[in-house]
Amino acid sequence: MLREIQLTVNGQLRTANTDEERPLLDVLREDFGLTGSKYGCGEGACGACTVLIDGVPTRSCITPVGECSSESVQTIEGVAKDDTLHAVQQAFLDQQAMQCGYCVPGHIMTAVALRNENPAATRDEIVAAMSEHICRCCNYPNILAAVEQAVQSD
């Protein structure tokens, strides 16, 4: 059943007329034109669709949009401020932590949450936080170096 669902996405109130069981990822991409979050596995296993819901990394491909109406959703499009990259985004560039780039938005969103929650994360904590993401290009050493750089900046 269709209903009007209001979401705060990247600080802006957005409205979608949709089924509340529809995946958040579909609403973000198809209704709001926010295509940075990617469809990977559709099962919440790969991490390509990761967004932050109230600051917590969440797999948007398996999260019904109806469960997000009272939360704040942040996508990769909302990470940079004005013309300034977030420290995590800059670290990914500095460390060449992307090859095809498909998985990078999900990795960045989890790294942003980690940096916000634990800005002094150790290597083991970084590995644990990032362990549920899949990079098909196997660029893990550069990804970990980028996250280490980002949590050590400031």
mmCIF file with all atom_site columns, C-alpha atoms in Angstrom:
data_model
loop_
_atom_site.group_PDB
_atom_site.id
_atom_site.type_symbol
_atom_site.label_atom_id
_atom_site.label_alt_id
_atom_site.label_comp_id
_atom_site.label_asym_id
_atom_site.label_entity_id
_atom_site.label_seq_id
_atom_site.pdbx_PDB_ins_code
_atom_site.Cartn_x
_atom_site.Cartn_y
_atom_site.Cartn_z
_atom_site.occupancy
_atom_site.B_iso_or_equiv
_atom_site.pdbx_formal_charge
_atom_site.auth_seq_id
_atom_site.auth_comp_id
_atom_site.auth_asym_id
_atom_site.auth_atom_id
_atom_site.pdbx_PDB_model_num
ATOM 1   C CA . MET A 1 1   ? 0.000  0.000  0.000  1.00 0.00 ? 1   MET A CA 1
ATOM 2   C CA . LEU A 1 2   ? 1.383  3.384  -1.001 1.00 0.00 ? 2   LEU A CA 1
ATOM 3   C CA . ARG A 1 3   ? 1.689  6.117  1.557  1.00 0.00 ? 3   ARG A CA 1
ATOM 4   C CA . GLU A 1 4   ? 3.541  9.383  1.920  1.00 0.00 ? 4   GLU A CA 1
ATOM 5   C CA . ILE A 1 5   ? 6.799  8.859  3.779  1.00 0.00 ? 5   ILE A CA 1
ATOM 6   C CA . GLN A 1 6   ? 8.938  11.764 4.925  1.00 0.00 ? 6   GLN A CA 1
ATOM 7   C CA . LEU A 1 7   ? 12.648 11.283 5.425  1.00 0.00 ? 7   LEU A CA 1
ATOM 8   C CA . THR A 1 8   ? 15.408 13.626 6.457  1.00 0.00 ? 8   THR A CA 1
ATOM 9   C CA . VAL A 1 9   ? 18.149 12.873 3.937  1.00 0.00 ? 9   VAL A CA 1
ATOM 10  C CA . ASN A 1 10  ? 21.434 14.756 4.092  1.00 0.00 ? 10  ASN A CA 1
ATOM 11  C CA . GLY A 1 11  ? 19.772 17.365 6.279  1.00 0.00 ? 11  GLY A CA 1
ATOM 12  C CA . GLN A 1 12  ? 16.813 17.988 3.959  1.00 0.00 ? 12  GLN A CA 1
ATOM 13  C CA . LEU A 1 13  ? 13.257 16.826 4.461  1.00 0.00 ? 13  LEU A CA 1
ATOM 14  C CA . ARG A 1 14  ? 12.268 14.642 1.503  1.00 0.00 ? 14  ARG A CA 1
ATOM 15  C CA . THR A 1 15  ? 8.946  12.999 0.682  1.00 0.00 ? 15  THR A CA 1
ATOM 16  C CA . ALA A 1 16  ? 8.243  9.793  -1.227 1.00 0.00 ? 16  ALA A CA 1
ATOM 17  C CA . ASN A 1 17  ? 4.875  8.305  -2.084 1.00 0.00 ? 17  ASN A CA 1
ATOM 18  C CA . THR A 1 18  ? 5.773  4.650  -1.826 1.00 0.00 ? 18  THR A CA 1
ATOM 19  C CA . ASP A 1 19  ? 5.256  1.307  -0.161 1.00 0.00 ? 19  ASP A CA 1
ATOM 20  C CA . GLU A 1 20  ? 6.775  1.419  3.320  1.00 0.00 ? 20  GLU A CA 1
ATOM 21  C CA . GLU A 1 21  ? 8.365  -2.026 2.786  1.00 0.00 ? 21  GLU A CA 1
ATOM 22  C CA . ARG A 1 22  ? 10.306 -0.813 -0.240 1.00 0.00 ? 22  ARG A CA 1
ATOM 23  C CA . PRO A 1 23  ? 14.080 -0.839 0.316  1.00 0.00 ? 23  PRO A CA 1
ATOM 24  C CA . LEU A 1 24  ? 15.533 2.503  1.356  1.00 0.00 ? 24  LEU A CA 1
ATOM 25  C CA . LEU A 1 25  ? 18.188 2.083  -1.348 1.00 0.00 ? 25  LEU A CA 1
ATOM 26  C CA . ASP A 1 26  ? 15.535 2.074  -4.078 1.00 0.00 ? 26  ASP A CA 1
ATOM 27  C CA . VAL A 1 27  ? 13.905 5.238  -2.741 1.00 0.00 ? 27  VAL A CA 1
ATOM 28  C CA . LEU A 1 28  ? 17.246 7.031  -2.447 1.00 0.00 ? 28  LEU A CA 1
ATOM 29  C CA . ARG A 1 29  ? 18.325 6.104  -5.969 1.00 0.00 ? 29  ARG A CA 1
ATOM 30  C CA . GLU A 1 30  ? 15.058 6.090  -7.917 1.00 0.00 ? 30  GLU A CA 1
ATOM 31  C CA . ASP A 1 31  ? 12.908 8.684  -6.150 1.00 0.00 ? 31  ASP A CA 1
ATOM 32  C CA . PHE A 1 32  ? 15.538 11.116 -4.853 1.00 0.00 ? 32  PHE A CA 1
ATOM 33  C CA . GLY A 1 33  ? 18.224 10.697 -7.536 1.00 0.00 ? 33  GLY A CA 1
ATOM 34  C CA . LEU A 1 34  ? 20.925 9.957  -4.948 1.00 0.00 ? 34  LEU A CA 1
ATOM 35  C CA . THR A 1 35  ? 22.836 7.295  -6.840 1.00 0.00 ? 35  THR A CA 1
ATOM 36  C CA . GLY A 1 36  ? 26.041 7.223  -4.786 1.00 0.00 ? 36  GLY A CA 1
ATOM 37  C CA . SER A 1 37  ? 24.890 4.271  -2.693 1.00 0.00 ? 37  SER A CA 1
ATOM 38  C CA . LYS A 1 38  ? 25.151 1.174  -4.859 1.00 0.00 ? 38  LYS A CA 1
ATOM 39  C CA . TYR A 1 39  ? 23.147 -1.997 -5.277 1.00 0.00 ? 39  TYR A CA 1
ATOM 40  C CA . GLY A 1 40  ? 25.582 -4.845 -4.759 1.00 0.00 ? 40  GLY A CA 1
ATOM 41  C CA . CYS A 1 41  ? 24.177 -8.083 -3.429 1.00 0.00 ? 41  CYS A CA 1
ATOM 42  C CA . GLY A 1 42  ? 20.653 -7.118 -2.351 1.00 0.00 ? 42  GLY A CA 1
ATOM 43  C CA . GLU A 1 43  ? 21.154 -9.147 0.827  1.00 0.00 ? 43  GLU A CA 1
ATOM 44  C CA . GLY A 1 44  ? 23.055 -6.701 3.054  1.00 0.00 ? 44  GLY A CA 1
ATOM 45  C CA . ALA A 1 45  ? 26.246 -8.732 2.794  1.00 0.00 ? 45  ALA A CA 1
ATOM 46  C CA . CYS A 1 46  ? 28.576 -6.642 0.616  1.00 0.00 ? 46  CYS A CA 1
ATOM 47  C CA . GLY A 1 47  ? 28.233 -3.121 2.026  1.00 0.00 ? 47  GLY A CA 1
ATOM 48  C CA . ALA A 1 48  ? 27.983 -1.212 -1.272 1.00 0.00 ? 48  ALA A CA 1
ATOM 49  C CA . CYS A 1 49  ? 24.632 0.250  -0.193 1.00 0.00 ? 49  CYS A CA 1
ATOM 50  C CA . THR A 1 50  ? 25.759 1.463  3.243  1.00 0.00 ? 50  THR A CA 1
ATOM 51  C CA . VAL A 1 51  ? 24.303 4.737  4.479  1.00 0.00 ? 51  VAL A CA 1
ATOM 52  C CA . LEU A 1 52  ? 24.250 6.234  7.958  1.00 0.00 ? 52  LEU A CA 1
ATOM 53  C CA . ILE A 1 53  ? 20.964 6.205  9.821  1.00 0.00 ? 53  ILE A CA 1
ATOM 54  C CA . ASP A 1 54  ? 21.292 8.391  12.887 1.00 0.00 ? 54  ASP A CA 1
ATOM 55  C CA . GLY A 1 55  ? 25.046 7.961  12.486 1.00 0.00 ? 55  GLY A CA 1
ATOM 56  C CA . VAL A 1 56  ? 24.977 4.160  12.367 1.00 0.00 ? 56  VAL A CA 1
ATOM 57  C CA . PRO A 1 57  ? 26.167 2.305  9.237  1.00 0.00 ? 57  PRO A CA 1
ATOM 58  C CA . THR A 1 58  ? 23.109 0.596  7.772  1.00 0.00 ? 58  THR A CA 1
ATOM 59  C CA . ARG A 1 59  ? 22.601 -1.595 4.713  1.00 0.00 ? 59  ARG A CA 1
ATOM 60  C CA . SER A 1 60  ? 19.987 0.324  2.753  1.00 0.00 ? 60  SER A CA 1
ATOM 61  C CA . CYS A 1 61  ? 19.194 -2.571 0.401  1.00 0.00 ? 61  CYS A CA 1
ATOM 62  C CA . ILE A 1 62  ? 17.529 -4.512 3.223  1.00 0.00 ? 62  ILE A CA 1
ATOM 63  C CA . THR A 1 63  ? 16.161 -1.605 5.274  1.00 0.00 ? 63  THR A CA 1
ATOM 64  C CA . PRO A 1 64  ? 12.488 -0.848 4.610  1.00 0.00 ? 64  PRO A CA 1
ATOM 65  C CA . VAL A 1 65  ? 11.988 2.857  3.961  1.00 0.00 ? 65  VAL A CA 1
ATOM 66  C CA . GLY A 1 66  ? 9.065  2.891  6.393  1.00 0.00 ? 66  GLY A CA 1
ATOM 67  C CA . GLU A 1 67  ? 11.487 2.186  9.256  1.00 0.00 ? 67  GLU A CA 1
ATOM 68  C CA . CYS A 1 68  ? 13.438 5.377  8.502  1.00 0.00 ? 68  CYS A CA 1
ATOM 69  C CA . SER A 1 69  ? 10.764 8.053  8.690  1.00 0.00 ? 69  SER A CA 1
ATOM 70  C CA . SER A 1 70  ? 11.845 9.377  12.087 1.00 0.00 ? 70  SER A CA 1
ATOM 71  C CA . GLU A 1 71  ? 15.589 9.007  11.566 1.00 0.00 ? 71  GLU A CA 1
ATOM 72  C CA . SER A 1 72  ? 18.240 11.080 9.849  1.00 0.00 ? 72  SER A CA 1
ATOM 73  C CA . VAL A 1 73  ? 19.690 9.425  6.747  1.00 0.00 ? 73  VAL A CA 1
ATOM 74  C CA . GLN A 1 74  ? 23.100 10.431 5.423  1.00 0.00 ? 74  GLN A CA 1
ATOM 75  C CA . THR A 1 75  ? 24.329 9.241  2.044  1.00 0.00 ? 75  THR A CA 1
ATOM 76  C CA . ILE A 1 76  ? 27.700 9.671  0.375  1.00 0.00 ? 76  ILE A CA 1
ATOM 77  C CA . GLU A 1 77  ? 26.304 12.789 -1.291 1.00 0.00 ? 77  GLU A CA 1
ATOM 78  C CA . GLY A 1 78  ? 25.951 14.419 2.130  1.00 0.00 ? 78  GLY A CA 1
ATOM 79  C CA . VAL A 1 79  ? 29.471 13.752 3.430  1.00 0.00 ? 79  VAL A CA 1
ATOM 80  C CA . ALA A 1 80  ? 31.418 16.648 1.881  1.00 0.00 ? 80  ALA A CA 1
ATOM 81  C CA . LYS A 1 81  ? 30.613 20.136 3.139  1.00 0.00 ? 81  LYS A CA 1
ATOM 82  C CA . ASP A 1 82  ? 30.405 22.834 0.495  1.00 0.00 ? 82  ASP A CA 1
ATOM 83  C CA . ASP A 1 83  ? 33.512 22.356 -1.657 1.00 0.00 ? 83  ASP A CA 1
ATOM 84  C CA . THR A 1 84  ? 35.524 20.621 1.065  1.00 0.00 ? 84  THR A CA 1
ATOM 85  C CA . LEU A 1 85  ? 35.931 16.858 1.117  1.00 0.00 ? 85  LEU A CA 1
ATOM 86  C CA . HIS A 1 86  ? 35.453 15.053 4.399  1.00 0.00 ? 86  HIS A CA 1
ATOM 87  C CA . ALA A 1 87  ? 38.715 13.761 5.917  1.00 0.00 ? 87  ALA A CA 1
ATOM 88  C CA . VAL A 1 88  ? 37.724 10.211 4.974  1.00 0.00 ? 88  VAL A CA 1
ATOM 89  C CA . GLN A 1 89  ? 37.083 11.160 1.349  1.00 0.00 ? 89  GLN A CA 1
ATOM 90  C CA . GLN A 1 90  ? 40.415 12.981 1.180  1.00 0.00 ? 90  GLN A CA 1
ATOM 91  C CA . ALA A 1 91  ? 42.203 9.994  2.698  1.00 0.00 ? 91  ALA A CA 1
ATOM 92  C CA . PHE A 1 92  ? 40.670 7.679  0.086  1.00 0.00 ? 92  PHE A CA 1
ATOM 93  C CA . LEU A 1 93  ? 42.082 9.960  -2.613 1.00 0.00 ? 93  LEU A CA 1
ATOM 94  C CA . ASP A 1 94  ? 45.465 10.296 -0.917 1.00 0.00 ? 94  ASP A CA 1
ATOM 95  C CA . GLN A 1 95  ? 45.840 6.540  -0.425 1.00 0.00 ? 95  GLN A CA 1
ATOM 96  C CA . GLN A 1 96  ? 44.451 5.608  -3.860 1.00 0.00 ? 96  GLN A CA 1
ATOM 97  C CA . ALA A 1 97  ? 41.868 3.497  -2.074 1.00 0.00 ? 97  ALA A CA 1
ATOM 98  C CA . MET A 1 98  ? 39.675 2.893  -5.076 1.00 0.00 ? 98  MET A CA 1
ATOM 99  C CA . GLN A 1 99  ? 40.013 1.021  -8.283 1.00 0.00 ? 99  GLN A CA 1
ATOM 100 C CA . CYS A 1 100 ? 36.639 0.546  -9.915 1.00 0.00 ? 100 CYS A CA 1
ATOM 101 C CA . GLY A 1 101 ? 35.089 2.636  -7.127 1.00 0.00 ? 101 GLY A CA 1
ATOM 102 C CA . TYR A 1 102 ? 31.850 0.678  -6.912 1.00 0.00 ? 102 TYR A CA 1
ATOM 103 C CA . CYS A 1 103 ? 32.244 -0.282 -3.251 1.00 0.00 ? 103 CYS A CA 1
ATOM 104 C CA . VAL A 1 104 ? 33.886 2.975  -2.140 1.00 0.00 ? 104 VAL A CA 1
ATOM 105 C CA . PRO A 1 105 ? 30.747 4.875  -1.047 1.00 0.00 ? 105 PRO A CA 1
ATOM 106 C CA . GLY A 1 106 ? 29.860 2.089  1.375  1.00 0.00 ? 106 GLY A CA 1
ATOM 107 C CA . HIS A 1 107 ? 33.405 1.898  2.725  1.00 0.00 ? 107 HIS A CA 1
ATOM 108 C CA . ILE A 1 108 ? 33.488 5.671  3.184  1.00 0.00 ? 108 ILE A CA 1
ATOM 109 C CA . MET A 1 109 ? 30.183 5.747  5.045  1.00 0.00 ? 109 MET A CA 1
ATOM 110 C CA . THR A 1 110 ? 31.364 3.111  7.509  1.00 0.00 ? 110 THR A CA 1
ATOM 111 C CA . ALA A 1 111 ? 34.696 4.913  7.926  1.00 0.00 ? 111 ALA A CA 1
ATOM 112 C CA . VAL A 1 112 ? 32.893 8.218  8.580  1.00 0.00 ? 112 VAL A CA 1
ATOM 113 C CA . ALA A 1 113 ? 30.832 6.541  11.308 1.00 0.00 ? 113 ALA A CA 1
ATOM 114 C CA . LEU A 1 114 ? 33.962 4.978  12.808 1.00 0.00 ? 114 LEU A CA 1
ATOM 115 C CA . ARG A 1 115 ? 35.799 8.305  12.809 1.00 0.00 ? 115 ARG A CA 1
ATOM 116 C CA . ASN A 1 116 ? 32.825 10.004 14.466 1.00 0.00 ? 116 ASN A CA 1
ATOM 117 C CA . GLU A 1 117 ? 32.423 7.271  17.078 1.00 0.00 ? 117 GLU A CA 1
ATOM 118 C CA . ASN A 1 118 ? 36.064 6.374  17.707 1.00 0.00 ? 118 ASN A CA 1
ATOM 119 C CA . PRO A 1 119 ? 38.479 9.003  16.340 1.00 0.00 ? 119 PRO A CA 1
ATOM 120 C CA . ALA A 1 120 ? 41.425 7.195  17.922 1.00 0.00 ? 120 ALA A CA 1
ATOM 121 C CA . ALA A 1 121 ? 40.588 3.767  16.499 1.00 0.00 ? 121 ALA A CA 1
ATOM 122 C CA . THR A 1 122 ? 43.407 1.255  16.439 1.00 0.00 ? 122 THR A CA 1
ATOM 123 C CA . ARG A 1 123 ? 44.285 -0.804 13.386 1.00 0.00 ? 123 ARG A CA 1
ATOM 124 C CA . ASP A 1 124 ? 42.445 -3.793 14.861 1.00 0.00 ? 124 ASP A CA 1
ATOM 125 C CA . GLU A 1 125 ? 39.338 -1.667 15.465 1.00 0.00 ? 125 GLU A CA 1
ATOM 126 C CA . ILE A 1 126 ? 39.520 -0.350 11.907 1.00 0.00 ? 126 ILE A CA 1
ATOM 127 C CA . VAL A 1 127 ? 39.842 -3.860 10.496 1.00 0.00 ? 127 VAL A CA 1
ATOM 128 C CA . ALA A 1 128 ? 36.870 -5.000 12.587 1.00 0.00 ? 128 ALA A CA 1
ATOM 129 C CA . ALA A 1 129 ? 34.716 -2.051 11.487 1.00 0.00 ? 129 ALA A CA 1
ATOM 130 C CA . MET A 1 130 ? 35.554 -2.499 7.814  1.00 0.00 ? 130 MET A CA 1
ATOM 131 C CA . SER A 1 131 ? 35.473 -6.309 7.767  1.00 0.00 ? 131 SER A CA 1
ATOM 132 C CA . GLU A 1 132 ? 31.914 -6.613 6.539  1.00 0.00 ? 132 GLU A CA 1
ATOM 133 C CA . HIS A 1 133 ? 32.608 -4.761 3.297  1.00 0.00 ? 133 HIS A CA 1
ATOM 134 C CA . ILE A 1 134 ? 33.561 -6.482 0.079  1.00 0.00 ? 134 ILE A CA 1
ATOM 135 C CA . CYS A 1 135 ? 35.900 -4.920 -2.465 1.00 0.00 ? 135 CYS A CA 1
ATOM 136 C CA . ARG A 1 136 ? 35.803 -6.951 -5.653 1.00 0.00 ? 136 ARG A CA 1
ATOM 137 C CA . CYS A 1 137 ? 39.070 -5.330 -6.756 1.00 0.00 ? 137 CYS A CA 1
ATOM 138 C CA . CYS A 1 138 ? 40.720 -6.503 -3.490 1.00 0.00 ? 138 CYS A CA 1
ATOM 139 C CA . ASN A 1 139 ? 42.085 -3.047 -2.707 1.00 0.00 ? 139 ASN A CA 1
ATOM 140 C CA . TYR A 1 140 ? 41.932 -3.712 1.024  1.00 0.00 ? 140 TYR A CA 1
ATOM 141 C CA . PRO A 1 141 ? 45.466 -2.533 1.921  1.00 0.00 ? 141 PRO A CA 1
ATOM 142 C CA . ASN A 1 142 ? 44.806 0.918  0.451  1.00 0.00 ? 142 ASN A CA 1
ATOM 143 C CA . ILE A 1 143 ? 41.336 1.090  1.993  1.00 0.00 ? 143 ILE A CA 1
ATOM 144 C CA . LEU A 1 144 ? 42.735 0.297  5.437  1.00 0.00 ? 144 LEU A CA 1
ATOM 145 C CA . ALA A 1 145 ? 45.540 2.849  4.940  1.00 0.00 ? 145 ALA A CA 1
ATOM 146 C CA . ALA A 1 146 ? 42.930 5.466  4.030  1.00 0.00 ? 146 ALA A CA 1
ATOM 147 C CA . VAL A 1 147 ? 40.814 4.771  7.089  1.00 0.00 ? 147 VAL A CA 1
ATOM 148 C CA . GLU A 1 148 ? 43.918 4.856  9.297  1.00 0.00 ? 148 GLU A CA 1
ATOM 149 C CA . GLN A 1 149 ? 44.866 8.220  7.800  1.00 0.00 ? 149 GLN A CA 1
ATOM 150 C CA . ALA A 1 150 ? 41.359 9.576  8.328  1.00 0.00 ? 150 ALA A CA 1
ATOM 151 C CA . VAL A 1 151 ? 41.070 8.555  11.970 1.00 0.00 ? 151 VAL A CA 1
ATOM 152 C CA . GLN A 1 152 ? 44.525 9.938  12.700 1.00 0.00 ? 152 GLN A CA 1
ATOM 153 C CA . SER A 1 153 ? 43.831 13.336 11.080 1.00 0.00 ? 153 SER A CA 1
ATOM 154 C CA . ASP A 1 154 ? 42.764 16.441 13.026 1.00 0.00 ? 154 ASP A CA 1
#
